[in-house]
Structures are given as C-alpha cells and as structure tokens.
Coordinates of C-alpha atoms and ligand atoms in Angstrom, one line a residue:
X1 CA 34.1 -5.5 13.3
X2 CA 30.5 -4.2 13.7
X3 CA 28.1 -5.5 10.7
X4 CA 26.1 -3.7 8.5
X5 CA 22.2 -3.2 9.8
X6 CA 20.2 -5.6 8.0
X7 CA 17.9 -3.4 6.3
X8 CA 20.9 -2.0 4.2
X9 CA 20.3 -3.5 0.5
X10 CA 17.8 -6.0 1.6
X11 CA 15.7 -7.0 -0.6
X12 CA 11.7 -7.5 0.6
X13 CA 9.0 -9.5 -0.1
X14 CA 5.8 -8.1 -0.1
X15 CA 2.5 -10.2 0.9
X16 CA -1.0 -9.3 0.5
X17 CA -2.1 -11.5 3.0
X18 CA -5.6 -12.3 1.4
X19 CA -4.3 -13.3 -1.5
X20 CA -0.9 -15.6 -0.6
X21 CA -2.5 -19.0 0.5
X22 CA -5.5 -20.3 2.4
X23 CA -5.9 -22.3 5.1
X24 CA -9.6 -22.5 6.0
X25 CA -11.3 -22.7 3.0
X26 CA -12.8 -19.5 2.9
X27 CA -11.5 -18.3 -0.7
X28 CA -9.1 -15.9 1.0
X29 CA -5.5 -16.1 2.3
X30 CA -5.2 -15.8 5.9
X31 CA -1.8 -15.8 8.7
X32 CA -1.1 -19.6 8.8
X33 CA -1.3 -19.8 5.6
X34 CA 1.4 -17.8 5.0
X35 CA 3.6 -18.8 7.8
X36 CA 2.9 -22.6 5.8
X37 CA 4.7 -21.2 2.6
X38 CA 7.2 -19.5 4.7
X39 CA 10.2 -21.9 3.8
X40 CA 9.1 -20.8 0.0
X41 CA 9.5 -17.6 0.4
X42 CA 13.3 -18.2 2.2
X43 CA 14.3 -20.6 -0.4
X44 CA 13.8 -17.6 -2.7
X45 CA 17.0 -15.8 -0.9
X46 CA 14.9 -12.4 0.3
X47 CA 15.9 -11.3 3.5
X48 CA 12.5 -9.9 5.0
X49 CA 8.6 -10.0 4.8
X50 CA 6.3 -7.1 4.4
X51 CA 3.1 -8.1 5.3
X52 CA 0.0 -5.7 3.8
X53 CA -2.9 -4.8 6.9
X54 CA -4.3 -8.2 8.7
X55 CA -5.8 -5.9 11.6
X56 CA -9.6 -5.8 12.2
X57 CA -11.2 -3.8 9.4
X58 CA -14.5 -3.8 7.5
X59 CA -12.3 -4.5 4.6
X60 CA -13.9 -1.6 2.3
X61 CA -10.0 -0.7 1.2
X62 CA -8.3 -4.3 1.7
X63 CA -7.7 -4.1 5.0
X64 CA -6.4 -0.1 4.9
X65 CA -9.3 0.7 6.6
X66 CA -8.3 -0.2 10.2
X67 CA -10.7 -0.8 13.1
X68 CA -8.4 -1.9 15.7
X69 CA -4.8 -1.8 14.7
X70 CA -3.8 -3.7 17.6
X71 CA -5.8 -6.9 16.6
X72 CA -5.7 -9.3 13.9
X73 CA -8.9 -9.7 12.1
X74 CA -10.9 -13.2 12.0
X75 CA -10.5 -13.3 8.5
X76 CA -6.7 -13.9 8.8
X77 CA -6.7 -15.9 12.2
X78 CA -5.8 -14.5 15.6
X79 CA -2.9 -12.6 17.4
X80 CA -1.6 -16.0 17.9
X81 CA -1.1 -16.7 14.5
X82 CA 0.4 -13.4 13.9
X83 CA 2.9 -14.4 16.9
X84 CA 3.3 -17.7 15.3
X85 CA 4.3 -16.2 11.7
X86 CA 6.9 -14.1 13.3
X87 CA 8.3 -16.9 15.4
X88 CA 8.6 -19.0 12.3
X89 CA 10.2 -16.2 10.1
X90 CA 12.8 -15.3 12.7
X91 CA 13.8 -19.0 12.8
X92 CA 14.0 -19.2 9.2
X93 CA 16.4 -15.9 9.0
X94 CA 13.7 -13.7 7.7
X95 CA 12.6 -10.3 9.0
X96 CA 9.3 -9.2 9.1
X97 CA 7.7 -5.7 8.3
X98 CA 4.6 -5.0 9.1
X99 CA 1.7 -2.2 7.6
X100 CA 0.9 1.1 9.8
X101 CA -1.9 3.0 8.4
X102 CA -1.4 6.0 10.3
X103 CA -3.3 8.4 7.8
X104 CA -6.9 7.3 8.9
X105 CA -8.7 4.7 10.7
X106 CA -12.1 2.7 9.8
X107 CA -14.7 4.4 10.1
X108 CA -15.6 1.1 12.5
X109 CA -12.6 2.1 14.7
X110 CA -14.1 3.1 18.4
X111 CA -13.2 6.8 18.1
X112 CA -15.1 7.2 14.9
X113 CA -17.9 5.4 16.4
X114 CA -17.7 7.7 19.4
X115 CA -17.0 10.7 17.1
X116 CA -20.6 10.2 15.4
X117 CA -22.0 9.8 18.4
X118 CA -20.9 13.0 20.3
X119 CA -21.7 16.6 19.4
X120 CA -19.6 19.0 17.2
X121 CA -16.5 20.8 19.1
X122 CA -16.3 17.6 21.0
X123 CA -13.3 15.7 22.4
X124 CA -14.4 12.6 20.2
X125 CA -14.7 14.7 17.0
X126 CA -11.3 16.4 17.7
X127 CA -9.4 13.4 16.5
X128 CA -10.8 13.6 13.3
X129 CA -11.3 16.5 10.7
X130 CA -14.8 17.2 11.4
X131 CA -16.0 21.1 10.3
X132 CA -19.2 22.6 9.6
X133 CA -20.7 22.5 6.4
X134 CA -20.9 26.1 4.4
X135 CA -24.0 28.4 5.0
X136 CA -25.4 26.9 1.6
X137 CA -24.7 23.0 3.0
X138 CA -21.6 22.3 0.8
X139 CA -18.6 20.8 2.1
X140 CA -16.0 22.8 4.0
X141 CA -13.5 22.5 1.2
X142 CA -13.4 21.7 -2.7
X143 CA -10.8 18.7 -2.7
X144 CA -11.5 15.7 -4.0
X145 CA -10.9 12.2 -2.5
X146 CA -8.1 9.8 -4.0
X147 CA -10.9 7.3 -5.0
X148 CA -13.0 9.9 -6.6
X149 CA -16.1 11.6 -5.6
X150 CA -15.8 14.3 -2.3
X151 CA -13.4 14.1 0.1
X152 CA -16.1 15.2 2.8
X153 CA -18.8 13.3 4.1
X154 CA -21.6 14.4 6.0
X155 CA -23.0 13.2 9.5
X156 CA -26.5 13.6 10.3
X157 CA -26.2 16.8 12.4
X158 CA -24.8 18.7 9.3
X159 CA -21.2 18.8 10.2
X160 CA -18.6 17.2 7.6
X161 CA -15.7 14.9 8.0
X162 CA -12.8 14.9 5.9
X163 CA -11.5 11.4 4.2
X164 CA -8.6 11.9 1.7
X165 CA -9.5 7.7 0.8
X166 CA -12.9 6.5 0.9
X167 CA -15.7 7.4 2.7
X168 CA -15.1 4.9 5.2
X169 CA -11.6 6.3 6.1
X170 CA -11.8 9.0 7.9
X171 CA -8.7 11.2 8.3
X172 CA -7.1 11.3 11.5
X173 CA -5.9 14.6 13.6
X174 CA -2.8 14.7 13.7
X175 CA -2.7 17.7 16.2
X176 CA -3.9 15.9 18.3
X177 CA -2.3 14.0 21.2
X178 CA -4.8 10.8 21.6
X179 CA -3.5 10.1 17.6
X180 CA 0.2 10.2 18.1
X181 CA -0.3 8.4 21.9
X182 CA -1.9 5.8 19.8
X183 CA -0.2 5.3 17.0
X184 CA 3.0 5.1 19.3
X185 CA 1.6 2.6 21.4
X186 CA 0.5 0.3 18.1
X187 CA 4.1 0.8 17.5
X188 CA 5.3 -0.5 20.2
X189 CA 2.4 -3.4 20.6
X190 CA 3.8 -4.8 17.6
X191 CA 7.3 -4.4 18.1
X192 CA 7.0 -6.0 21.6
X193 CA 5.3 -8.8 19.5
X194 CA 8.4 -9.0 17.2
X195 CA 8.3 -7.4 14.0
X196 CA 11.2 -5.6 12.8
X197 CA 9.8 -3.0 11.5
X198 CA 7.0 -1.1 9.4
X199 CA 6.0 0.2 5.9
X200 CA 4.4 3.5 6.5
X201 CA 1.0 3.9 4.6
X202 CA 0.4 7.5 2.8
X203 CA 3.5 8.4 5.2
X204 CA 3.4 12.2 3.2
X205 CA -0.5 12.6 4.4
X206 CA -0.8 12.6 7.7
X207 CA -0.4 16.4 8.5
X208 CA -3.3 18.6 7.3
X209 CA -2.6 22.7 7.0
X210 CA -5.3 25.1 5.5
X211 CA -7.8 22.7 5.5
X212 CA -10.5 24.8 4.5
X213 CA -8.9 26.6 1.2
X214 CA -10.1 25.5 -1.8
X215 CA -8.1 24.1 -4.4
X216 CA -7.6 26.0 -7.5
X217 CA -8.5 22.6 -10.0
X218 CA -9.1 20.2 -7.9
X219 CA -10.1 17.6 -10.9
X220 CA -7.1 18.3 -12.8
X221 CA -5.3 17.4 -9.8
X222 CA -7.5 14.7 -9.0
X223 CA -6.6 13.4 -13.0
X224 CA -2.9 14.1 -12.4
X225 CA -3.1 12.1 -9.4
X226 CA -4.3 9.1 -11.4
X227 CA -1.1 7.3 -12.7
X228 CA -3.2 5.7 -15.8
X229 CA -4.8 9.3 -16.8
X230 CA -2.9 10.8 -19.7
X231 CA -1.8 14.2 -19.2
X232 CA 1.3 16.5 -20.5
X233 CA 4.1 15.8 -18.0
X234 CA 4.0 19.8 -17.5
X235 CA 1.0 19.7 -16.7
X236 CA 1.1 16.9 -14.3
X237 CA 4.6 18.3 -12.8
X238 CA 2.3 21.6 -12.0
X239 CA -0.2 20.1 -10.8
X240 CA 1.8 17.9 -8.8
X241 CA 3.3 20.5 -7.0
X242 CA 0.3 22.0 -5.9
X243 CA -1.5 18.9 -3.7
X244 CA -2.5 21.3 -0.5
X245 CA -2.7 17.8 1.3
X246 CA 0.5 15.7 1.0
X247 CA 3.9 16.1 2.1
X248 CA 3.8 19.2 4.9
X249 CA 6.7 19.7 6.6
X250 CA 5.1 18.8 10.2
X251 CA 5.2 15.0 8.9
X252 CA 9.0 15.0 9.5
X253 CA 8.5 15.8 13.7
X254 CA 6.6 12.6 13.0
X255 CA 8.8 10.6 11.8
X256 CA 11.6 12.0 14.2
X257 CA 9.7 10.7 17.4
X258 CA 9.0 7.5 15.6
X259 CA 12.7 7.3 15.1
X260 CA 13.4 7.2 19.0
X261 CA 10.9 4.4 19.7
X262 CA 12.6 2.1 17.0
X263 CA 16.1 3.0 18.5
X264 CA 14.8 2.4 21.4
X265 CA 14.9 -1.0 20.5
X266 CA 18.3 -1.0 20.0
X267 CA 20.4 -4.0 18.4
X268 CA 16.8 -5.2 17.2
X269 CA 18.0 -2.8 14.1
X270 CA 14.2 -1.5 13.5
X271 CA 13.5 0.2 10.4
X272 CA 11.1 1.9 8.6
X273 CA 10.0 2.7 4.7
X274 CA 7.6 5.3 4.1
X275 CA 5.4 4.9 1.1
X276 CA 5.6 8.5 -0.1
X277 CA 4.6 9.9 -3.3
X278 CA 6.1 13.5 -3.4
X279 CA 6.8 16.4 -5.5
X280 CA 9.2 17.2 -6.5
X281 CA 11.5 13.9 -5.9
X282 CA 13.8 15.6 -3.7
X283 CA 11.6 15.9 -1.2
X284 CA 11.5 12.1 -0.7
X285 CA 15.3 12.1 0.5
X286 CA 13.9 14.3 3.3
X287 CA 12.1 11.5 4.8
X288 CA 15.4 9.3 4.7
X289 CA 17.3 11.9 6.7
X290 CA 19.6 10.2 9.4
X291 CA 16.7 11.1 12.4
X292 CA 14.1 10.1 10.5
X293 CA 13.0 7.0 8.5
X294 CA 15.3 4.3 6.5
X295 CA 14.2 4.2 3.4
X296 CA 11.5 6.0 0.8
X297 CA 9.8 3.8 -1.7
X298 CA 10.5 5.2 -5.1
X299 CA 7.7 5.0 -7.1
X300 CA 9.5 5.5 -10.8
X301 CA 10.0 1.9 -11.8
X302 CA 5.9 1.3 -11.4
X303 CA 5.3 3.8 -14.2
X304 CA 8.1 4.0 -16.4
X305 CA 8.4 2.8 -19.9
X306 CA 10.3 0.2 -20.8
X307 CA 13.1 2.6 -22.4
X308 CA 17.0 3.1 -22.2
X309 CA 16.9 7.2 -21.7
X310 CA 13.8 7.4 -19.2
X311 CA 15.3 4.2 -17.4
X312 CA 18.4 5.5 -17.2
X313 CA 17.1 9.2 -16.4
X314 CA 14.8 8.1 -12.9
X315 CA 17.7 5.4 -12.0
X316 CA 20.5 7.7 -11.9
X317 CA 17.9 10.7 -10.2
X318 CA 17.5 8.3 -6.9
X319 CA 20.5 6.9 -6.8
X320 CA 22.1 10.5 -6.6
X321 CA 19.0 12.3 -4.5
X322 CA 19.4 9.3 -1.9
X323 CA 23.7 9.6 -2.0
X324 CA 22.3 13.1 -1.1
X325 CA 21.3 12.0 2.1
X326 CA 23.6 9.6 2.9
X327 CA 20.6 6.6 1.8
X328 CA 20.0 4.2 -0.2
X329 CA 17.7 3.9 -2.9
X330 CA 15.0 1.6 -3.0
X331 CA 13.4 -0.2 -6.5
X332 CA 10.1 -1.8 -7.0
X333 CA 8.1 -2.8 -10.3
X334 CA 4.9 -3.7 -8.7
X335 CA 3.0 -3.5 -5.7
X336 CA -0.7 -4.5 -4.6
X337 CA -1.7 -0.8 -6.0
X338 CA -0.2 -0.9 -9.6
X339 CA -0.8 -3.2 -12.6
X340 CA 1.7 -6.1 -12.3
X341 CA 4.6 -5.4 -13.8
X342 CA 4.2 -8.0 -16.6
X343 CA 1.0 -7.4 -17.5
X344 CA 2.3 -3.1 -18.1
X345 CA 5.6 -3.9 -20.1
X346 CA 5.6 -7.2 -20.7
X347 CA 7.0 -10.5 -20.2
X348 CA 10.3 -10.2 -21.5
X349 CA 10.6 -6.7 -20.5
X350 CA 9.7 -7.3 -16.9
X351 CA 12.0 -9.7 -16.2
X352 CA 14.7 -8.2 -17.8
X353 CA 13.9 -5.0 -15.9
X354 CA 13.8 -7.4 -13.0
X355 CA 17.4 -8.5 -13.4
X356 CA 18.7 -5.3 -13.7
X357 CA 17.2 -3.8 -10.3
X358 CA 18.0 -6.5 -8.8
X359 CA 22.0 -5.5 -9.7
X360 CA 21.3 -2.1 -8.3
X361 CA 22.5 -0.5 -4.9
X362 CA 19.5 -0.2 -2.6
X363 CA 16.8 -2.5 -1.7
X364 CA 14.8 -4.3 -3.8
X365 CA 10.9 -4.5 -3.0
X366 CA 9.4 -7.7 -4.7
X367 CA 5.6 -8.2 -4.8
X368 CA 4.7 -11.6 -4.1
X369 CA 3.6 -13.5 -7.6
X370 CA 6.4 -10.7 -9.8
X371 CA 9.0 -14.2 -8.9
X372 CA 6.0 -16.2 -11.0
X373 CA 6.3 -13.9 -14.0
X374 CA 2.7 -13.4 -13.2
X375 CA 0.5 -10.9 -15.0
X376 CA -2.8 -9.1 -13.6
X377 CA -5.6 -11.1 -13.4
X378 CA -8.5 -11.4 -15.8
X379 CA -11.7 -10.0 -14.1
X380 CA -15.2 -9.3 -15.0
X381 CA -16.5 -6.1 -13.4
X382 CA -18.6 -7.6 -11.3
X383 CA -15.2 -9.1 -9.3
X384 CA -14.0 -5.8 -8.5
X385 CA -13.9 -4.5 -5.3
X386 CA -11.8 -1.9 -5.1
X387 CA -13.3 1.0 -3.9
X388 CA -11.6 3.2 -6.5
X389 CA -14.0 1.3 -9.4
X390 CA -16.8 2.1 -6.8
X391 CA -16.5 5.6 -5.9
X392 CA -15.5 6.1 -10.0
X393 CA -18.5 4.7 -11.5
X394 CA -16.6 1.7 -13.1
X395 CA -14.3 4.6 -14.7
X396 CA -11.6 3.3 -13.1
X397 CA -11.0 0.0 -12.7
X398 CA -8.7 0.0 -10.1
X399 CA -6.4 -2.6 -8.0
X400 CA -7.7 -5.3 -8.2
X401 CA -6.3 -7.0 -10.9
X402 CA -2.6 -6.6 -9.4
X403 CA -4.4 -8.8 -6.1
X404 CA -6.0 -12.0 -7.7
X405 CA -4.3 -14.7 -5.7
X406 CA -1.3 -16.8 -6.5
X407 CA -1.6 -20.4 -8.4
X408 CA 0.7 -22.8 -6.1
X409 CA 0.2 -26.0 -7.8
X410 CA -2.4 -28.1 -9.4
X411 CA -4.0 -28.5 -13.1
X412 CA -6.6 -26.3 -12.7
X413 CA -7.9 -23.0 -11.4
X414 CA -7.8 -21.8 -8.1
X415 CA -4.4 -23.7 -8.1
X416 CA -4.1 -24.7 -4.8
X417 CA -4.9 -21.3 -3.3
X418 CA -8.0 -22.4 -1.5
X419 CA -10.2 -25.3 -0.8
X420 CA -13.0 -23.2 -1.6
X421 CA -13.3 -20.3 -4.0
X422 CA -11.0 -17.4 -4.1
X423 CA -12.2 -14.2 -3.4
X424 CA -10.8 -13.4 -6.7
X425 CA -11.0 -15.6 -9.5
X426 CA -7.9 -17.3 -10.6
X427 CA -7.9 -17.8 -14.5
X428 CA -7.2 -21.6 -16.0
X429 CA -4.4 -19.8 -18.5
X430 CA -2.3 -19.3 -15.5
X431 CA -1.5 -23.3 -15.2
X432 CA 2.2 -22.3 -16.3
X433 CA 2.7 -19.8 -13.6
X434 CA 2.6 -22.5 -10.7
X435 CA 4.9 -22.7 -8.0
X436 CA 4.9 -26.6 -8.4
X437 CA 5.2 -26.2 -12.3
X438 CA 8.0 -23.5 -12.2
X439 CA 9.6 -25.3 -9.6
X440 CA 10.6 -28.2 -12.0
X441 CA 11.7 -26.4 -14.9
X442 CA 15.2 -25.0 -14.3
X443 CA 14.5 -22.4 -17.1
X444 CA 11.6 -20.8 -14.9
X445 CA 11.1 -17.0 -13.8
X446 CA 11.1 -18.4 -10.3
X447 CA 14.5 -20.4 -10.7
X448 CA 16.2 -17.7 -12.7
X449 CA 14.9 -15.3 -9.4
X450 CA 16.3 -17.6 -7.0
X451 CA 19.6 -17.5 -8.8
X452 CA 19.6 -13.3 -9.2
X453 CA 19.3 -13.3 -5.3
X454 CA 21.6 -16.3 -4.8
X455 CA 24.4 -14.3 -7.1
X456 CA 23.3 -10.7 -5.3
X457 CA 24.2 -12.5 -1.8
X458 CA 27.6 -13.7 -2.9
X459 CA 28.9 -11.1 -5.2
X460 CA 27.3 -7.6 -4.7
X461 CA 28.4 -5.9 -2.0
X462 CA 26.5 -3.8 0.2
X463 CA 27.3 0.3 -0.4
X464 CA 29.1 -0.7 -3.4
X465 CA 28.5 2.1 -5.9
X466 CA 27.6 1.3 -9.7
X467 CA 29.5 2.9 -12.9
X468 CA 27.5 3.3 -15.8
X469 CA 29.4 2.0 -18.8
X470 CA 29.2 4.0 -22.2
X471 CA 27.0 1.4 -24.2
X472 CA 29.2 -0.1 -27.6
X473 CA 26.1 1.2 -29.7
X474 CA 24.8 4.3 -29.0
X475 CA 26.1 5.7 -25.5
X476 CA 24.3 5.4 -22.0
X477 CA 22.1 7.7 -22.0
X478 CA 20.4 6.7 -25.5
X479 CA 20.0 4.0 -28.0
X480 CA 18.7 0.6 -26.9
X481 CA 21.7 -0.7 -24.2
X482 CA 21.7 0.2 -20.6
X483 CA 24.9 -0.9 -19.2
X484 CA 26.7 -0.7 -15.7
X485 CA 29.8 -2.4 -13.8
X486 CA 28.8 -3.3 -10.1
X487 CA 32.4 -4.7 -8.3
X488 CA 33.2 -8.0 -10.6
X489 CA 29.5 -8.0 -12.1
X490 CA 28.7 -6.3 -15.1
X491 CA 25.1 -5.7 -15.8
X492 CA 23.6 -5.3 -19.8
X493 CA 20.5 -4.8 -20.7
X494 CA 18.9 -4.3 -24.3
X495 CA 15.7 -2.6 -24.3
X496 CA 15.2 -2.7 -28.1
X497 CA 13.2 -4.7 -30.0
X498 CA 15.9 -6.5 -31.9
X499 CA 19.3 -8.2 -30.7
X500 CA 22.3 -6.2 -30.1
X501 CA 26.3 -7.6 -30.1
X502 CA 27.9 -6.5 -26.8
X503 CA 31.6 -6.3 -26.8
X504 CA 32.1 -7.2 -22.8
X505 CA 34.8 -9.6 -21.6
X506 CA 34.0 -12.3 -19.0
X507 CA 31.2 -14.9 -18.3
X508 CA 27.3 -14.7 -18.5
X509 CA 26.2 -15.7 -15.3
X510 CA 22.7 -14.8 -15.3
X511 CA 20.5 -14.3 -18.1
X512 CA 16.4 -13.0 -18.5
X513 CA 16.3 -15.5 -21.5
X514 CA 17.0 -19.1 -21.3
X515 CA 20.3 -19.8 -20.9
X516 CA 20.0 -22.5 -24.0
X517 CA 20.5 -19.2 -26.2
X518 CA 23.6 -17.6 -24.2
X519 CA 26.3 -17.3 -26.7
X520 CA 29.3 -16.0 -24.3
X521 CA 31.6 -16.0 -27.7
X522 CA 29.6 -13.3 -29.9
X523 CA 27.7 -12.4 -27.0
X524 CA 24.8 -11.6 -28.9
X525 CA 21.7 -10.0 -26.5
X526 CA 18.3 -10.5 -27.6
X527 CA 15.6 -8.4 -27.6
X528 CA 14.1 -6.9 -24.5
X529 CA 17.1 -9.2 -22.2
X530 CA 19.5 -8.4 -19.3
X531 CA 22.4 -10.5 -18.7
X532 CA 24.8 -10.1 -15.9
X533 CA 28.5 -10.7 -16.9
X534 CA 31.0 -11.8 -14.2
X535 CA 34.7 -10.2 -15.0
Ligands
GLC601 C1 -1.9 3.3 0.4 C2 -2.1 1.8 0.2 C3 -3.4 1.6 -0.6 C4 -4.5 2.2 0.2 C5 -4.3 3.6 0.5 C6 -5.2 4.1 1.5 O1 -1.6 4.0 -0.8 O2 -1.0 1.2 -0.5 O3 -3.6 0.3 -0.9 O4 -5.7 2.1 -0.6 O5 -3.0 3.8 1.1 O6 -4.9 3.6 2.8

C-alpha cells in the first residue's frame, strides 16, 4: 500500500524566528532557540515547521531582504544551528519548510554591490531591473512600491533600479540565467542540508513584462493593494485585475523547473507553497497544477469578516477552485504580515473560526502565538520597524504588531522570551497568554488546540470531502450557523451574537467555549462558538 505524501492535509507551523525564543540574550529569537521549544511545538500535534528568512540580511524587511541566501545570519546563530534544528525536528517527526525570497535580494547581496559598482548595460546590472531615467530625470515607470513611495530608486550615475518592496530590495531579473542558476542552487543547498521543503515569497512576482508602461492609477492600485484601505469591492476587484506586475504567465516555467529539482529528491516527498495573492482566485489553482507547486496559500480567511454568507462563500470558492485542479486547499487566519487573528475578529470569534478550519480538507497554516489565543501587540510608534510605517510616513502602521514575541512563562513582561530586552516590547496584560500558564489550565486555547489536532489525526481523513449541512435556522448559506459533516465528525459553528439550539445527534467532542457549558442534551451553542459533534 503506498502512503499518502506528507504534505497532503498537514497542518504547519509558522515561526518568525526573531520573535519565538532567545537564547543569547540579545532581545531577539535566534535558531537554538527554537530548536529548544521544539518538543513544544510537537506536543502541539502539527506535522511541519515553516521557518520565516534566518539568512544574512541587513534586516530592513525582517529578514526578506536577503544578502546571502545560502548563510544563516549572526543574529540567529550559524549554519550549524540551522543543521542542528533540522536534525532535531526530523527526530521529533516534524518537517521543516523553509523561506525562498526569490523576488529580490538585499540590496547588500554581492550582485547588487557589484551592480552599483559597474556601468549601465553591464553584466552586473543585467540581473537587476536597472533603466535609464526619462529625459526630464523621472523614473522609467509610474508604479508605485508595495511599501509606499516609488518603486524606482536612483544610483548616482542617473540610471534607476526597480524594487517592487523597499528600496533596499531590489528586483531581480528573471531573464536572466545567473538568477535562476542561483536560486536553483540555494535550492538545492538547503535541501542537501535537509529541509523538506519551501514557502515561496511573492511567488506571483518574479516575472516582469512591459516594465516601462505606466499604470493607468497607480495609487488607486496602490490603495487597493492595501488590505486595511477601504474601497468598494468593484472597485478593488478592477483594480485588482489590473497589477501590470504580479502573476505573468512566465512564473509557471518557474515553478515547473523547480518542480524537477524537488522530484529529484525523490521519496524525500519535497513540497512547495507559493505565497500568491492573485486576481482573480482562479488563477491561484494554476500554481497548484500537477508540474508545478503543491499548494497556494489562500489568503481569504486573513481578511474575511466573521460572518456565515462571506465565510461560507470564500470556503466553498477554494475548496471547489482547488478540486479544479486536483489540490487541496490551504487555510490560514494569521501570518507575520496581517493583524493577528484575535486582535481583527476577536477572541471568541478567532477560535471558533479556528476550530472550524481546522475540520476542513486542506492544510492548515498556524502562526506561532494563534495556539496562545494571542492578540497583536501594543506598540508605541516609536517600536515600529516595519518599513511599510517608514516608507508611509507613519500612515500605515504596518506588521509589526502581528511579530511582538511570544510570552513563554513567567509573571512579568518579556515572559521568558529573552534575558534581555525584546526587540519588541511584550505588554504585562499578556501574563494569561503564557505557555507555562495555559499549560496548566485544561480549559486553555493551547489545550483546546492540542485536542483539535489530536481529534484531526484520529478521525479526519485525508481527501475526505466535506458536506455542507442545511443549518436548522436559516439555511447554509445565511443566518448565523455554518454547518458541515466531515466522515463521523460533524462541525457547527454559530457566528451570531446570541446562542442558537442545534438539533444534531451525537457527542460534543470539541468545543471553542469551555466545555463546563457543553449541554449535549439541548445542545445549546453560544455565541460566536464552534463545536465538533462526533456521530
Ligand atoms: C512577502 C513577505 C513579507 C515581505 C514581502 C517582501 O509578502 O511575507 O513579509 O515583506 O514578501 O519580501
């Protein structure tokens, strides 16, 4: 009997490395430190890692600005350690992914150096997107950069260099054959060092076409771009539609050549998820095709309100555009770029929403802290350091509230984290969120986490579809109950602000509110709760 590949349904733990735990007493996370909390992180029942960049980098974009993307930067500890954390991982049954950042480099990396230093036309500058400026010194084109401000910089002999991200990341060439000889021998570098695979970084960017047209509205796109800009979803959808820099169809050859390097590896069963924010959603599924990557975050669940129809509506749309393809869908409520998930929708919400993914076919991405019930961190703007708040003018405030570092243990702030101070401040109210407090209360986030994955591992199978039950109040697709039958679980969540009666058979085996409250006679759901029923 041959097994299913890992990857299928697994769910994954993200770390952002400088904020998970640290070692040296330098206020920010580094490799040991993780590979100490390691037995933590299997104890939860995930079945891989996904580590965020630890290579050398100035650190201008936490650590997505790359200077060498075959070395492990000081501030996280050595090659050695990275070696070490995989060793340990593998022993403990968990896989590790980790970060390519294929879209740009540093603007430390040698090339760029190289690229400054040599003359326009060059071989240097041909690995970048360097063009003259026009005859009245503007940029080459009118777009503007992800973090605000141009997306062109200019070098002291006039010519400009294009950088989707900040200035400090310049794009890469694509067309050209030193970037994909690279980038396939990081690849392979870290695969020879024993990861099992990668999460793709702006995966949809990397190809450039028409680079010097202008854009027709280029801060409208930029707005539409912004997930916390309001805007009519019209509007946005247009707009949307219209980035002249994401998702170009040479990005698929890409992906197809990367394909045959992790096959290449064989029964090592290497996989790949490409972060990948297209327009419209179909054209995610066509980075999931069988030559090409494994899975396509989905970006939905970060944004969505807490609501039965719009829930409903972006579930059912990936679970059917992935079927599509023959994937599998993949669900996360927070990452290191979003508000935490708590902090947008709230407690109750979030972990009800939590419960109810976690039911889903697919794989489940979990950011490290979402187990704590943890909410975005309190910071003053003079902690920010995101170069989105930078390049914005403080307009927006960007990511870094969604990175402060986890509370492990302890009666008072930075819990544990560090010796010294955290690189992020850790505020005193998060005393309840502790790993050693949550640890001894049965009824915590964290246990009722552990049991979701415990009960996902034993009863859900893998490529076992869902059926959406019609809801006893006001039918699936409406009203306040979201309702589907996976194999003997059956999954109910009420998303209104008042309690509901359920008329469902069988018994509650999981609940998002303490299980003090489950009444499995009147089955009576509170507000804003998910329970999963076993028939
Ligand atoms: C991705 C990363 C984000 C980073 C950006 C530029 O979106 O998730 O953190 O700033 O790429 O590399």
């Amino acid at each position: 009997m041959t097994s299913l590949p890992w990857w299928k349904e697994a769910v994954i733990y993200q770390i952002y490395p400088r904020s998970f735990f640290d070692t040296n007493g330098d206020g920010e996370g580094d490799l040991p430190g993780i590979t100490s909390k390691l037995e933590y992180v299997q104890q939860l029942g995930v079945d891989a890692i996904w580590l965020s960049p630890f290579y050398t980098s100035p650190n201008k974009d936490g650590g997505y600005d790359v200077a060498d993307p075959r070395d492990v930067d000081p501030r996280f500890g050595s090659l050695n350690d990275a070696k070490a954390l995989i060793h340990r991982a593998h022993e403990l049954n968990l896989k590790v992914l980790a970060d390519i950042v294929p879209n740009h480099f540093s603007d430390q990396h040698k090339w760029f150096q190289a690229a400054l230093h040599a003359a326009p036309g060059s071989a240097e500058r041909a690995r970048f997107h360097f063009y003259d400026a026009h005859l009245d010194g503007t940029p080459p084109n009118n777009w503007i950069s992800l973090f605000g401000g141009p997306s062109w910089t200019q070098v002291p002999d006039g010519q400009y260099y294009l950088h989707l991200f900040d200035s400090s990341q310049p794009d890469l060439n694509w067309d050209n054959a030193d970037v994909k000889e690279d980038f396939e021998k990081t690849l392979r570098f870290w695969l020879d060092l024993g990861v099992d695979g990668f999460r793709i970084d702006v995966a949809h960017g990397l190809v450039k076409e028409d680079i010097l047209k202008n854009h027709h509205d280029p801060q409208g796109l930029s707005n539409a771009l912004r997930l916390d800009y309001p805007m009519e979803p019209d509007e946005r959808n247009e707009l949307l539609l219209s980035v002249p820099y994401f998702d170009r169809q040479g990005v698929h050859e890409i992906y197809r050549s990367w394909r045959n390097i992790f096959d290449s590896y064989g029964d090592r069963e290497i996989m790949a998820v490409a972060e990948a924010w297209v327009h419209p959603p179909i054209n995610a599924t066509k980075y999931v095709r069988a030559d090409e990557l494994h899975q396509v975050f989905n970006f939905d669940l970060l944004t969505a309100p807490f609501e039965a129809a719009h829930l409903f509506e972006v579930i059912n749309r990936s679970i059917e555009l992935n079927a599509s393809v023959n994937a599998l869908p993949t669900w996360a409520l927070s990452n290191h770029d979003s508000p935490r998930v708590a902090s947008r929708i709230g407690d109750q919400p979030s972990c009800a929403l939590a419960l109810f993914v976690l039911a889903l076919p697919g794989s489940n991405y979990i950011f490290a802290g979402q187990e704590l019930g943890l909410p975005d961190g309190e910071l003053q703007d003079n902690d920010r350091q995101d170069p989105s708040f930078v390049r914005s003018g403080g307009l927006v405030k960007g990511r870094d509230g969604a990175r402060v570092p986890l509370p492990w243990s302890g009666d008072s702030t930075p819990f544990g984290f560090t010796a010294g101070t955290p690189w992020l401040p850790l505020s005193q109210s998060w005393q309840p969120y502790t790993v050693e407090n949550q640890e001894k209360d049965a009824e915590s986030i964290l246990n009722l986490f552990r049991r979701a994955l415990s009960i996902r591992r034993e009863n859900l199978l893998v490529g076992q579809n869902i059926q959406w039950l019609e809801s006893p109040l006001h039918g699936t697709k409406g009203g306040s109950i979201l309702a589907f039958k996976r194999g003997s679980i059956t999954v109910v969540m009420n998303v209104s602000d008042s309690e509901n009666v359920i008329e469902l058979a069988g018994n509650v085996v999981l609940a998002s509110f303490s299980s003090m409250q489950v009444n499995t006679a009147i089955k009576l759901l509170p507000a804003r709760s998910c329970i999963w029923i076993s028939n």
